[in-house]
Short mmCIF file of C-alpha atoms (C1' of nucleotides) in Angstrom, two decimals:
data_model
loop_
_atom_site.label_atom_id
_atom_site.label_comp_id
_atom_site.label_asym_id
_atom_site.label_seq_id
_atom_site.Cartn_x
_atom_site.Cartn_y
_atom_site.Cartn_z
CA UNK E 1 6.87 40.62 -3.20
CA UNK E 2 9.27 41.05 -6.08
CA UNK E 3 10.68 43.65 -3.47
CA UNK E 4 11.07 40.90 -0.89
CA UNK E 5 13.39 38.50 -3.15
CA UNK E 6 14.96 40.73 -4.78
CA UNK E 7 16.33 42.28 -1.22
CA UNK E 8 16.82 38.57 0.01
CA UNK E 9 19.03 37.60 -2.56
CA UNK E 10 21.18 40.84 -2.20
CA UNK E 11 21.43 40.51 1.59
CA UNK E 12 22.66 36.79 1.52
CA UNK E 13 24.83 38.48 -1.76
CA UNK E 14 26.43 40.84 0.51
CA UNK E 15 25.91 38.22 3.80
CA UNK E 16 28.44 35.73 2.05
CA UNK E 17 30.39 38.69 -0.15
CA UNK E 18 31.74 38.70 3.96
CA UNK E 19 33.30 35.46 3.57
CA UNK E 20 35.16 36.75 0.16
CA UNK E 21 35.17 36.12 -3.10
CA UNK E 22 38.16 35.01 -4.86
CA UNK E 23 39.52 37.46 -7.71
CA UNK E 24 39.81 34.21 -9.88
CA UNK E 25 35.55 33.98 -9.35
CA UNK E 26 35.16 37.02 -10.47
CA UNK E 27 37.26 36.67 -13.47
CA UNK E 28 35.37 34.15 -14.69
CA UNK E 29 31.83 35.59 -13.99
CA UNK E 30 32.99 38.03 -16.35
CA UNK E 31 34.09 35.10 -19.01
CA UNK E 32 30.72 33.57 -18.04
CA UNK E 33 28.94 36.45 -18.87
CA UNK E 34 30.55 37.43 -22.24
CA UNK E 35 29.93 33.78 -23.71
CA UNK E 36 26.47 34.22 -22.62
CA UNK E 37 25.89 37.06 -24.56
CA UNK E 38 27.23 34.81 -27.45
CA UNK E 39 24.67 32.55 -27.22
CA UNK E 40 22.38 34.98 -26.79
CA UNK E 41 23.02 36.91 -29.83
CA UNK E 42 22.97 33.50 -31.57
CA UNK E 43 18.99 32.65 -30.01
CA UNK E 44 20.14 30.18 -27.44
CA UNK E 45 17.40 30.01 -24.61
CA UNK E 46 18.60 27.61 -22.09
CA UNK E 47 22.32 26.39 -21.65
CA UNK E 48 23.95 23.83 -19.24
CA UNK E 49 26.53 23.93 -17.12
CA UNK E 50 28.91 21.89 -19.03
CA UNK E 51 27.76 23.69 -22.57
CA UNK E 52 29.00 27.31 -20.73
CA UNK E 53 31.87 25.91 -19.07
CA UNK E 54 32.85 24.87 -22.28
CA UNK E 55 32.60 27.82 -23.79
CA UNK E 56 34.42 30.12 -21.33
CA UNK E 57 37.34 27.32 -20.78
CA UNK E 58 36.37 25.73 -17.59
CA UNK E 59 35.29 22.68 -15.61
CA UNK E 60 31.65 22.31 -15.12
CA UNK E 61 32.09 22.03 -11.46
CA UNK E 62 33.98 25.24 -11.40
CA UNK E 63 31.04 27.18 -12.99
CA UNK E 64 28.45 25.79 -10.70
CA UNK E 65 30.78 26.43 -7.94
CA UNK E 66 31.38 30.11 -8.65
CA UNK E 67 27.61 30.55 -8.85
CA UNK E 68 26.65 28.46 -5.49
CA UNK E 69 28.16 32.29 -3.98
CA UNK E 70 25.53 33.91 -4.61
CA UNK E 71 22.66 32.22 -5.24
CA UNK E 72 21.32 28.73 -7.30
CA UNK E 73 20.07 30.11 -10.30
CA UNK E 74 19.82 26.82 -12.52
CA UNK E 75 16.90 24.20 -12.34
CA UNK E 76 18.23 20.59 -11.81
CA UNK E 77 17.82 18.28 -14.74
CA UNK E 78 16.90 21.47 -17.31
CA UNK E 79 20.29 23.64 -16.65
CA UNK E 80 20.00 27.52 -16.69
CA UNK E 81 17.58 30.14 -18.60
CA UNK E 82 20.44 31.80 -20.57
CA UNK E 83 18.85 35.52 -20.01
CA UNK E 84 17.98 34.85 -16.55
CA UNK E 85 21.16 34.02 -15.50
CA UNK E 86 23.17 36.95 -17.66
CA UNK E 87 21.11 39.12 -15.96
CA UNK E 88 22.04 37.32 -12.61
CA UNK E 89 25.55 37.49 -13.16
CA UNK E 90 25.37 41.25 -14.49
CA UNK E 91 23.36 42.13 -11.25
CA UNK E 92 26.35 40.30 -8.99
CA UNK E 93 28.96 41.69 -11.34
CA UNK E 94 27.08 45.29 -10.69
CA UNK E 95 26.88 45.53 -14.62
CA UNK E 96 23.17 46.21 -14.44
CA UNK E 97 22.86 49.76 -13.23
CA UNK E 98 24.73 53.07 -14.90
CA UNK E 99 28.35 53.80 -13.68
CA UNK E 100 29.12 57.77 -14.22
CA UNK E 101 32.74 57.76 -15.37
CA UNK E 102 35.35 60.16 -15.64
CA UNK E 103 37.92 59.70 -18.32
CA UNK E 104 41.27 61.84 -17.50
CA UNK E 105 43.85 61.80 -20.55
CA UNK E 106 42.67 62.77 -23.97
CA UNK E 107 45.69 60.98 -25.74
CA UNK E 108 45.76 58.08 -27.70
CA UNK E 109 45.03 55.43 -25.66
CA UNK E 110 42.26 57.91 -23.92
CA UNK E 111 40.80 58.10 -27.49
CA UNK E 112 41.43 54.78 -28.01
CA UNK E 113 39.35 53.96 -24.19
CA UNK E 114 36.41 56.48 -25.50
CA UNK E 115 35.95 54.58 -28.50
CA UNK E 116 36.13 50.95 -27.00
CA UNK E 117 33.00 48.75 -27.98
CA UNK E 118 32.74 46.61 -24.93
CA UNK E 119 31.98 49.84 -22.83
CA UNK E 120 28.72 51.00 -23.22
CA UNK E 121 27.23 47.35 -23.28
CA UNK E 122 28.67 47.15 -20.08
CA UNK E 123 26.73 49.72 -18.74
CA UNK E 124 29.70 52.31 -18.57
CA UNK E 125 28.86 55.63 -19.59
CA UNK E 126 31.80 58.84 -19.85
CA UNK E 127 29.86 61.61 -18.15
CA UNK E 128 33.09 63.63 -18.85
CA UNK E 129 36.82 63.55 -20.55
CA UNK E 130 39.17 65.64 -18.84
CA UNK E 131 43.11 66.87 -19.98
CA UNK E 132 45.84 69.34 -18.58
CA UNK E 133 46.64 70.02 -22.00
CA UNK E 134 45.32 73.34 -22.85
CA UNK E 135 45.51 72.93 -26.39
CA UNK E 136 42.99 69.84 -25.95
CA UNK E 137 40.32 71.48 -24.08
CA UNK E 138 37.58 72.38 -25.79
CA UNK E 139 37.86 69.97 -28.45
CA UNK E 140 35.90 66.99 -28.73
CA UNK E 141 35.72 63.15 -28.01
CA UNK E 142 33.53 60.50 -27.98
CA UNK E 143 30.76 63.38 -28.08
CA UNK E 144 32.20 64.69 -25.37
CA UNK E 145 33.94 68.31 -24.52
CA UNK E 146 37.35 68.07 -23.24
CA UNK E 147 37.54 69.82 -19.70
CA UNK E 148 40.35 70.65 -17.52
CA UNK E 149 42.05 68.64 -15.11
CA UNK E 150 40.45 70.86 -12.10
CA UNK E 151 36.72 70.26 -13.45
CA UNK E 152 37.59 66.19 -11.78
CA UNK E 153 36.42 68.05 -8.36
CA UNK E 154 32.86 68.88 -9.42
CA UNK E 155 32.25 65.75 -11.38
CA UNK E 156 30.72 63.73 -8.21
CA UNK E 157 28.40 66.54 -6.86
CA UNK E 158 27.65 67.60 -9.90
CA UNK E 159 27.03 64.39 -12.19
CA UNK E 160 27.32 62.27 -9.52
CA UNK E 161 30.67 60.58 -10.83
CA UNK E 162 31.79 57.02 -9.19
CA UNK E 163 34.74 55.93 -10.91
CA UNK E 164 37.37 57.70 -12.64
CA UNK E 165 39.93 55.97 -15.80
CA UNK E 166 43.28 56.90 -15.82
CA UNK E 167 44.88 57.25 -18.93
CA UNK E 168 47.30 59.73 -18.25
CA UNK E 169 51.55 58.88 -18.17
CA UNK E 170 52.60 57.05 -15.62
CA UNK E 171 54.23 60.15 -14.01
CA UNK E 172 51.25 62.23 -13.68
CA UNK E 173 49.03 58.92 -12.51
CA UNK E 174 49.56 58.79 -8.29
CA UNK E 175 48.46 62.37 -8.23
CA UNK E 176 45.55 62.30 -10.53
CA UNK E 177 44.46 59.26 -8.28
CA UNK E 178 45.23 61.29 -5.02
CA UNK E 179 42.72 63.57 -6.67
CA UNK E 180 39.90 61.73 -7.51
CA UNK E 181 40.44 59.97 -3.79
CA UNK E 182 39.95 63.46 -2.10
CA UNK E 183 36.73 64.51 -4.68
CA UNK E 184 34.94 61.30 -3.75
CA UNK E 185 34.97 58.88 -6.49
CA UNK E 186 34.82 55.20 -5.68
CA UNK E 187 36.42 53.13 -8.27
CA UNK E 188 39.66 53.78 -10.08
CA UNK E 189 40.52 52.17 -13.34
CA UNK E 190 44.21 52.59 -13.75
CA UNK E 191 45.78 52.02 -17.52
CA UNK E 192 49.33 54.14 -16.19
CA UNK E 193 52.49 51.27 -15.63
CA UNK E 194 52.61 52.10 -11.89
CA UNK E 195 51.76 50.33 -8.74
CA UNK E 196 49.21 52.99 -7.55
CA UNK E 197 49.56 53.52 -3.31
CA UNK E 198 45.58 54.13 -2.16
CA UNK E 199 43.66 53.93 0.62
CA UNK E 200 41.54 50.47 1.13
CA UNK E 201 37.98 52.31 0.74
CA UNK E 202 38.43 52.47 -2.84
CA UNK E 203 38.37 49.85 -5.53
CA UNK E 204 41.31 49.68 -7.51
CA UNK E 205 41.60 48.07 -10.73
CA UNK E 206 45.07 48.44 -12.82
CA UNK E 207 45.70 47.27 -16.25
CA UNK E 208 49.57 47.08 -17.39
CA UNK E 209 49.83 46.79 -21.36
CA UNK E 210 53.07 45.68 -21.47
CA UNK E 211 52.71 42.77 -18.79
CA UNK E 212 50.76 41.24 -21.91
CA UNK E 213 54.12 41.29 -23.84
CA UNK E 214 56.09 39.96 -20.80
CA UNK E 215 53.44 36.69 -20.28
CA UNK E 216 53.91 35.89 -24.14
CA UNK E 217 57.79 36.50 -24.20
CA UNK E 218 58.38 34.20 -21.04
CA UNK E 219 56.32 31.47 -22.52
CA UNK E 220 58.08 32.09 -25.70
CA UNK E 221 61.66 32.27 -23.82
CA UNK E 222 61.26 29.05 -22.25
CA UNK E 223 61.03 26.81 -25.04
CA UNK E 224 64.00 26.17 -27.10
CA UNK L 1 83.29 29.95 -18.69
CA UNK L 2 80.27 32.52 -19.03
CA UNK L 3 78.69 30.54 -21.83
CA UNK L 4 79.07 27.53 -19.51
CA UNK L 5 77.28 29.16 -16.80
CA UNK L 6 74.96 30.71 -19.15
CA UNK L 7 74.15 27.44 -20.63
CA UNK L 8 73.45 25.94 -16.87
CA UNK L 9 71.17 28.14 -15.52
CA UNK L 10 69.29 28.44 -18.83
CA UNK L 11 68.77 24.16 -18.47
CA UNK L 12 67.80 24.62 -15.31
CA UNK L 13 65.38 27.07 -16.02
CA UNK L 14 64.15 25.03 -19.04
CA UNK L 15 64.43 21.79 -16.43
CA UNK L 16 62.45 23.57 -13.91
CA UNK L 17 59.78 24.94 -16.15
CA UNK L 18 58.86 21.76 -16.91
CA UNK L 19 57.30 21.50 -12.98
CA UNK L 20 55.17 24.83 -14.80
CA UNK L 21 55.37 27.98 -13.28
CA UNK L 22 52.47 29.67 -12.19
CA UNK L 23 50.77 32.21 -13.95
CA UNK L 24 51.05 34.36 -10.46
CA UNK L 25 54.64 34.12 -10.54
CA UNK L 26 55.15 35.38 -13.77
CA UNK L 27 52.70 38.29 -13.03
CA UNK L 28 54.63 39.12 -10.32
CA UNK L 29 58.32 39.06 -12.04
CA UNK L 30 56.85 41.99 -14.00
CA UNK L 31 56.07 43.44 -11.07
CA UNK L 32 59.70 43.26 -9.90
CA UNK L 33 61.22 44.47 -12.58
CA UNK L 34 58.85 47.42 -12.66
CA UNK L 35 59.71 48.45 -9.74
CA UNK L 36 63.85 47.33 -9.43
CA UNK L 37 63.82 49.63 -12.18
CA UNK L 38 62.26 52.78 -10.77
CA UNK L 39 64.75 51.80 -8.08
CA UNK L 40 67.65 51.70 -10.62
CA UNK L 41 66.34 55.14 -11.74
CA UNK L 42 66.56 56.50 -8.30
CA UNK L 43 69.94 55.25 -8.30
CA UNK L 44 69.96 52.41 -5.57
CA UNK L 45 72.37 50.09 -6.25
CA UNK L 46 71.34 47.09 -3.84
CA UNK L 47 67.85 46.35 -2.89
CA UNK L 48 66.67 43.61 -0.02
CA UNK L 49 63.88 40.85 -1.00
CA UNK L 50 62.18 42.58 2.00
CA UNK L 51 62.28 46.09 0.72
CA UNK L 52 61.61 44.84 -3.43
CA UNK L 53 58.72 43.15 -1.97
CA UNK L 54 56.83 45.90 0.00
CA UNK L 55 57.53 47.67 -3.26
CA UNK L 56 55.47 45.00 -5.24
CA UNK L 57 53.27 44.73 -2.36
CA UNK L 58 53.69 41.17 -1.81
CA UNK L 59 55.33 39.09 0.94
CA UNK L 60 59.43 38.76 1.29
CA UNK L 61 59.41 35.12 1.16
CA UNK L 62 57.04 35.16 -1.89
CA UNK L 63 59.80 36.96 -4.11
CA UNK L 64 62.29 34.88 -2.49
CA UNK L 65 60.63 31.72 -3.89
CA UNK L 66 59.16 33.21 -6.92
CA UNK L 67 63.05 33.76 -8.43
CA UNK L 68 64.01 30.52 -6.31
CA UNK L 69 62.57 28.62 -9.14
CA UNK L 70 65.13 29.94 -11.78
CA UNK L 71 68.04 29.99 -9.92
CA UNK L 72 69.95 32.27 -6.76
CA UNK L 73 70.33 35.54 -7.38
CA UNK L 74 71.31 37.23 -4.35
CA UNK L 75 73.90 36.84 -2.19
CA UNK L 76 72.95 35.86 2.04
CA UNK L 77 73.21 38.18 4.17
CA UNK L 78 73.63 40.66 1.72
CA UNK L 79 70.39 41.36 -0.79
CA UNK L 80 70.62 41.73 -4.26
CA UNK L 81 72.72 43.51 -6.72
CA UNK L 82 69.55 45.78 -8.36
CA UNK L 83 71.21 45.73 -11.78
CA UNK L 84 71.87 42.26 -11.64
CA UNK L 85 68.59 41.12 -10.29
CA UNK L 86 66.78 43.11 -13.03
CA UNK L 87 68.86 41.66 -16.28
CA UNK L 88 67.99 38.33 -14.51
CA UNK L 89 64.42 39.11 -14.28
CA UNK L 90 64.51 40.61 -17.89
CA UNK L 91 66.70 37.28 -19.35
CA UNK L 92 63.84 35.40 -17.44
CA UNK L 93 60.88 36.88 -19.19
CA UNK L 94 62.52 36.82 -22.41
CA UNK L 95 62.58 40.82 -22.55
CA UNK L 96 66.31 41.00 -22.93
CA UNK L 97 65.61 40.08 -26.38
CA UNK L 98 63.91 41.81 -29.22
CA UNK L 99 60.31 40.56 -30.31
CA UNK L 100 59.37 41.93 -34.07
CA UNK L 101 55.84 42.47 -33.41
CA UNK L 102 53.51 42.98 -36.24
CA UNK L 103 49.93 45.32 -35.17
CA UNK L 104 47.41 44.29 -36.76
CA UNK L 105 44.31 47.23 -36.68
CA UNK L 106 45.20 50.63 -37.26
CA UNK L 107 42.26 52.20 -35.32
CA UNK L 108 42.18 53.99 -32.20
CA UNK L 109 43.19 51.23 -30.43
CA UNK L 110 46.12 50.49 -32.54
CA UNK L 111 47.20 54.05 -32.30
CA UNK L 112 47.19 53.77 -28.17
CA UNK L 113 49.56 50.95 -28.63
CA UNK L 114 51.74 52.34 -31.10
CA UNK L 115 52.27 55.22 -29.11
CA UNK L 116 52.47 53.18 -25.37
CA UNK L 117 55.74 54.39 -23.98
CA UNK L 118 55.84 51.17 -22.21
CA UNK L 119 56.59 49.11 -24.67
CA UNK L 120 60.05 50.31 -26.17
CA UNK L 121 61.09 49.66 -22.46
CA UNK L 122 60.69 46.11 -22.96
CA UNK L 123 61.87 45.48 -26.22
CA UNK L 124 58.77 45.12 -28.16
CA UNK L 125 59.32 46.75 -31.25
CA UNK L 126 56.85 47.55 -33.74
CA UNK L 127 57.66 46.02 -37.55
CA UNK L 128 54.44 46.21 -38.96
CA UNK L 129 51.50 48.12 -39.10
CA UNK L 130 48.35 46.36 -41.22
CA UNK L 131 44.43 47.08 -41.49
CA UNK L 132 42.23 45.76 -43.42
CA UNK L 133 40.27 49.52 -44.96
CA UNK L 134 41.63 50.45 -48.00
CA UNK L 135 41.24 53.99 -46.47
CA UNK L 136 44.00 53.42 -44.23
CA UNK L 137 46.43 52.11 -46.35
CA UNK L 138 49.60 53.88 -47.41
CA UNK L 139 49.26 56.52 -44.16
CA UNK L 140 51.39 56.65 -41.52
CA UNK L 141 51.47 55.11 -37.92
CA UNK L 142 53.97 55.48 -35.45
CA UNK L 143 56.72 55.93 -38.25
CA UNK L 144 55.47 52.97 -39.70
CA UNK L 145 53.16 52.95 -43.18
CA UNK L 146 50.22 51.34 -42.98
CA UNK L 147 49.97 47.79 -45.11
CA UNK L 148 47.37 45.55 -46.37
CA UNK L 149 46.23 42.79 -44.03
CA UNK L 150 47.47 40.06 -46.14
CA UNK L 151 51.21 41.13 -45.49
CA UNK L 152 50.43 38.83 -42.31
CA UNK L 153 51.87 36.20 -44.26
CA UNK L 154 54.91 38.00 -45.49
CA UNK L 155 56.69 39.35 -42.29
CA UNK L 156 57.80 35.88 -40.53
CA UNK L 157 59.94 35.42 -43.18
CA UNK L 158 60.74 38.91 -44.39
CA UNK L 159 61.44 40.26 -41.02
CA UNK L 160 61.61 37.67 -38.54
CA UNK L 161 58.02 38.36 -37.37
CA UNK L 162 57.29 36.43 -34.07
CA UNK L 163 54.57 37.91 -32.10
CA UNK L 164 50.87 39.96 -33.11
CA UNK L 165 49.20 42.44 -31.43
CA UNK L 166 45.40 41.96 -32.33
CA UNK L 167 43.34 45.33 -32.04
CA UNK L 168 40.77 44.34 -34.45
CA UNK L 169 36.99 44.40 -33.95
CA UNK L 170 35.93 40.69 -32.16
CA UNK L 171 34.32 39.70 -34.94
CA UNK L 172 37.57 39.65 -36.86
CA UNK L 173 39.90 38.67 -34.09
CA UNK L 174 39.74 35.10 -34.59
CA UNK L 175 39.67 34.88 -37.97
CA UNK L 176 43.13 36.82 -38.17
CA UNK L 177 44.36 34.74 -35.40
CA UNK L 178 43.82 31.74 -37.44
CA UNK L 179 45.69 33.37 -40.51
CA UNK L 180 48.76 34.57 -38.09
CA UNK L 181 48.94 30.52 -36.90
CA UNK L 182 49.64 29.10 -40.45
CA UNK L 183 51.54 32.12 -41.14
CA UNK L 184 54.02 30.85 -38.48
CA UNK L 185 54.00 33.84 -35.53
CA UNK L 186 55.03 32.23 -32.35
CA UNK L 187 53.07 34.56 -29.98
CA UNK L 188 49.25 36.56 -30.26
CA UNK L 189 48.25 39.40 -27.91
CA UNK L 190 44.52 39.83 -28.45
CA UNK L 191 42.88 42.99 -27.74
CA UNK L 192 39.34 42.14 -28.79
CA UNK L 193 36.87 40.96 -26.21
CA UNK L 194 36.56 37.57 -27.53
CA UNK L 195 37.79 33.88 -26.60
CA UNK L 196 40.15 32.89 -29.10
CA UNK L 197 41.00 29.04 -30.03
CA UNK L 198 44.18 28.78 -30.92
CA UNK L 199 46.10 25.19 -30.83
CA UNK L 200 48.60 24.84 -27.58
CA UNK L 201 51.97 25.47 -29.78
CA UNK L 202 51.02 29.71 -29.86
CA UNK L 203 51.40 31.50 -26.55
CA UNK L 204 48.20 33.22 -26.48
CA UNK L 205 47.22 36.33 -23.71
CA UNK L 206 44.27 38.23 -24.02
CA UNK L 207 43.22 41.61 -22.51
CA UNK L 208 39.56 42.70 -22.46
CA UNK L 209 39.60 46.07 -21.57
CA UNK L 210 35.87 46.07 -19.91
CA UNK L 211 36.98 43.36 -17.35
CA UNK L 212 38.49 45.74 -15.23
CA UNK L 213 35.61 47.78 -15.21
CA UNK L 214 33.38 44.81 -14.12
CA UNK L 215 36.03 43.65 -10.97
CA UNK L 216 35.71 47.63 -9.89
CA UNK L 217 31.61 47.40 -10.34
CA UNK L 218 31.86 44.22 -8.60
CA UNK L 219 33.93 45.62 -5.77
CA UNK L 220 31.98 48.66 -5.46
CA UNK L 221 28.07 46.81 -5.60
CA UNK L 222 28.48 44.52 -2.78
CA UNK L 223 29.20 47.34 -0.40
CA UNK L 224 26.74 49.17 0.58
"C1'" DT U 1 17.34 10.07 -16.38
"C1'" DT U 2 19.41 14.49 -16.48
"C1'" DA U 3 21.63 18.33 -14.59
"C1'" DT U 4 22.16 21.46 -10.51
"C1'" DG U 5 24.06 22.57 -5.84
"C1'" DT U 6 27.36 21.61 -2.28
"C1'" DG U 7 30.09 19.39 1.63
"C1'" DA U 8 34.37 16.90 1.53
"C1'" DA U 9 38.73 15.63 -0.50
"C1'" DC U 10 42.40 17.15 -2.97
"C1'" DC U 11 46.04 19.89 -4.78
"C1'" DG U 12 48.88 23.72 -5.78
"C1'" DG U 13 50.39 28.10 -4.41
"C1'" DT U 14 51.68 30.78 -0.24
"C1'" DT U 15 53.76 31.16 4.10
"C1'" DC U 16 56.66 29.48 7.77
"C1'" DA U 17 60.79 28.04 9.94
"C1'" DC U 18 65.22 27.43 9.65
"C1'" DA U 19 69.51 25.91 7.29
"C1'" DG U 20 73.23 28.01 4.71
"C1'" DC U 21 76.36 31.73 3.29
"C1'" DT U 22 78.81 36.14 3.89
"C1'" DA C 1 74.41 39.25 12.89
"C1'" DG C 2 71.97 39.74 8.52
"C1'" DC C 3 69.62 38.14 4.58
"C1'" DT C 4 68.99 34.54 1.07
"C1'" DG C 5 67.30 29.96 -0.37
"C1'" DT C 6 64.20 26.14 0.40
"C1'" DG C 7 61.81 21.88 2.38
"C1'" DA C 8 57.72 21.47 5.12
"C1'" DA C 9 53.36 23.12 6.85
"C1'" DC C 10 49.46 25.49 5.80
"C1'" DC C 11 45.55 27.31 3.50
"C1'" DG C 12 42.45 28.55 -0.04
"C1'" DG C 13 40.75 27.48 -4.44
"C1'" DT C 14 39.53 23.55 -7.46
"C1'" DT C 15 37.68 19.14 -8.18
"C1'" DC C 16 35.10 15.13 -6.77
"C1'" DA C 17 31.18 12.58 -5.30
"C1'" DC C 18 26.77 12.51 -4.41
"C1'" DA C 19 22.37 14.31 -2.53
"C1'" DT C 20 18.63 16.83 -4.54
"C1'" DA C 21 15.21 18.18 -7.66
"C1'" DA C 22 12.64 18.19 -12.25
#
DNA sequence: TTATGTGAACCGGTTCACAGCT
DNA sequence: AGCTGTGAACCGGTTCACATAA
């Protein structure tokens, strides 16, 4: 029975996924979530639409709207069971089961990546931290032994790796991604400033530190 | 004569603004100029909108309208002078100019960002380095020594401080925030995964790390 | 009455088509 | 002829209005 929903809702998930789901949507899902988990940690049970549009900076209509994707998940005239629907939106987001991830880059932003907070509650767990630089391996981070660059080939097989960060220079970056392409990983978090060329079968996600600066200097530049 | 010209196309910009630019345009100017100057590296000396725009992997008549809104840079039937094009760009998102930048959070994060080659590029320079733990004050970071917290209120004045990098813990973020407001910084870059208020007169851009992880979780759960 | 879910209307950003220079 | 610059057309994402349910 539970079975039974629980495969209809992911069919008509994936049935309307079809007809695409804006990058904006997602975005928010993920600002929906993390105010949830506010209110949660505060003992809020139930929460409207307006109350957690609020929160996360958006029209009501927009939240409801983003959720009508995937499913209805509210009951009209109460509003939403806060847990119920965080663990809705981490089961669309894909937040509820363990991602196996391979860091590559043991510098300071890799240390900085290993040590992040937000990670773990997130459900992402480094199976492994990997570095060309001899001097590195063998040491540890995060709990973790640093391995060589090569050991990125036996990580899916082996510990069944999915997604790989890159926090390597931005030189090095195409061909560690070429790599982990070939060796079978799915997802590719990209922290490297460079517009990464791969093939359509993988999900690509690239964050550019500096485009931060560049967003606050234009709106800085263009008044006075 | 170039201070007239000057002072028309930076009206116009400022006229033009007014009829807001989208958020998606200014992502993608930093997109240009990341890759006009790998071109410049490689020596090329003109560049096409067509050929700058494959490189950004966006449409020809997208860049064309994107810098249409701050003036005309190229010349028809011709393309673009790349060196030109990119100090126009640069001028444009305010990079051309140096931003004192006061860290705030000397842990690992804080180190990644001290040592990000990316930002020198653009003219972000570092002038401060605080933290809050005792421990941590006096040592070194990135040439820089490590100062109490409540320096925040010294460096506008002292040093022209305009813009703060946040990599505190969340629950701190917004509390510093609200100090670096009255202190008088123009700009906050906010590294903590939390939704800061700040009044309309700050520009304000936030990064949460873990949100690329959920768009590649996201990407990767609905298929299959 | 209150608050969700959603087709329809709206609006802004993208793309098209072509005028304007070189 | 070649490529830029831009008003107009188009399209997709946001907002509205209201049907629906508790």
């Amino acid at each position: 029975m539970t079975i039974g929903i629980f495969c209809f809702y992911y069919r008509s998930m994936v049935r309307k996924r079809r007809n695409k789901i804006s990058y904006s949507t997602v975005r928010r899902l993920t600002l929906y979530l993390r105010e949830l988990e506010g209110l949660l940690e505060e003992g809020q049970k139930t929460v409207s639409s307006r109350e957690l549009a609020a929160a996360a900076g958006v029209k009501a209509t927009q939240l409801r709207k983003d959720l009508s994707f995937f499913g209805s998940f509210g009951v009209r005239g109460r509003g939403y069971d806060a847990e119920d629907l965080a663990d809705n939106i981490r089961r669309i987001l894909g937040v509820n089961k363990e991602w196996p991830t391979v860091l590559v880059g043991a510098g300071s932003l890799g240390h900085a990546l290993a040590g992040y907070k937000g990670f773990a509650l997130h459900n992402i767990r480094f199976v492994g931290v990997l570095d060309s630089d001899p001097a590195k391996i063998g040491t540890t981070l995060a709990g973790l032994t640093i391995e060589p660059l090569e050991r990125i080939w036996d990580y899916p097989k082996e510990k069944g790796g999915k997604i790989v960060v890159l926090a390597v220079p931005a030189s090095a970056a195409q061909d560690v991604a070429d790599m982990a392409i070939r060796a079978g990983y799915d997802g590719i978090i990209n922290f490297a400033p460079v517009r990464l060329r791969v093939p359509p079968v993988v999900a690509l996600y690239s964050v550019d530190l500096s485009m931060a600066f560049e967003h606050v200097t234009f709106e800085l530049s263009t008044e006075n």
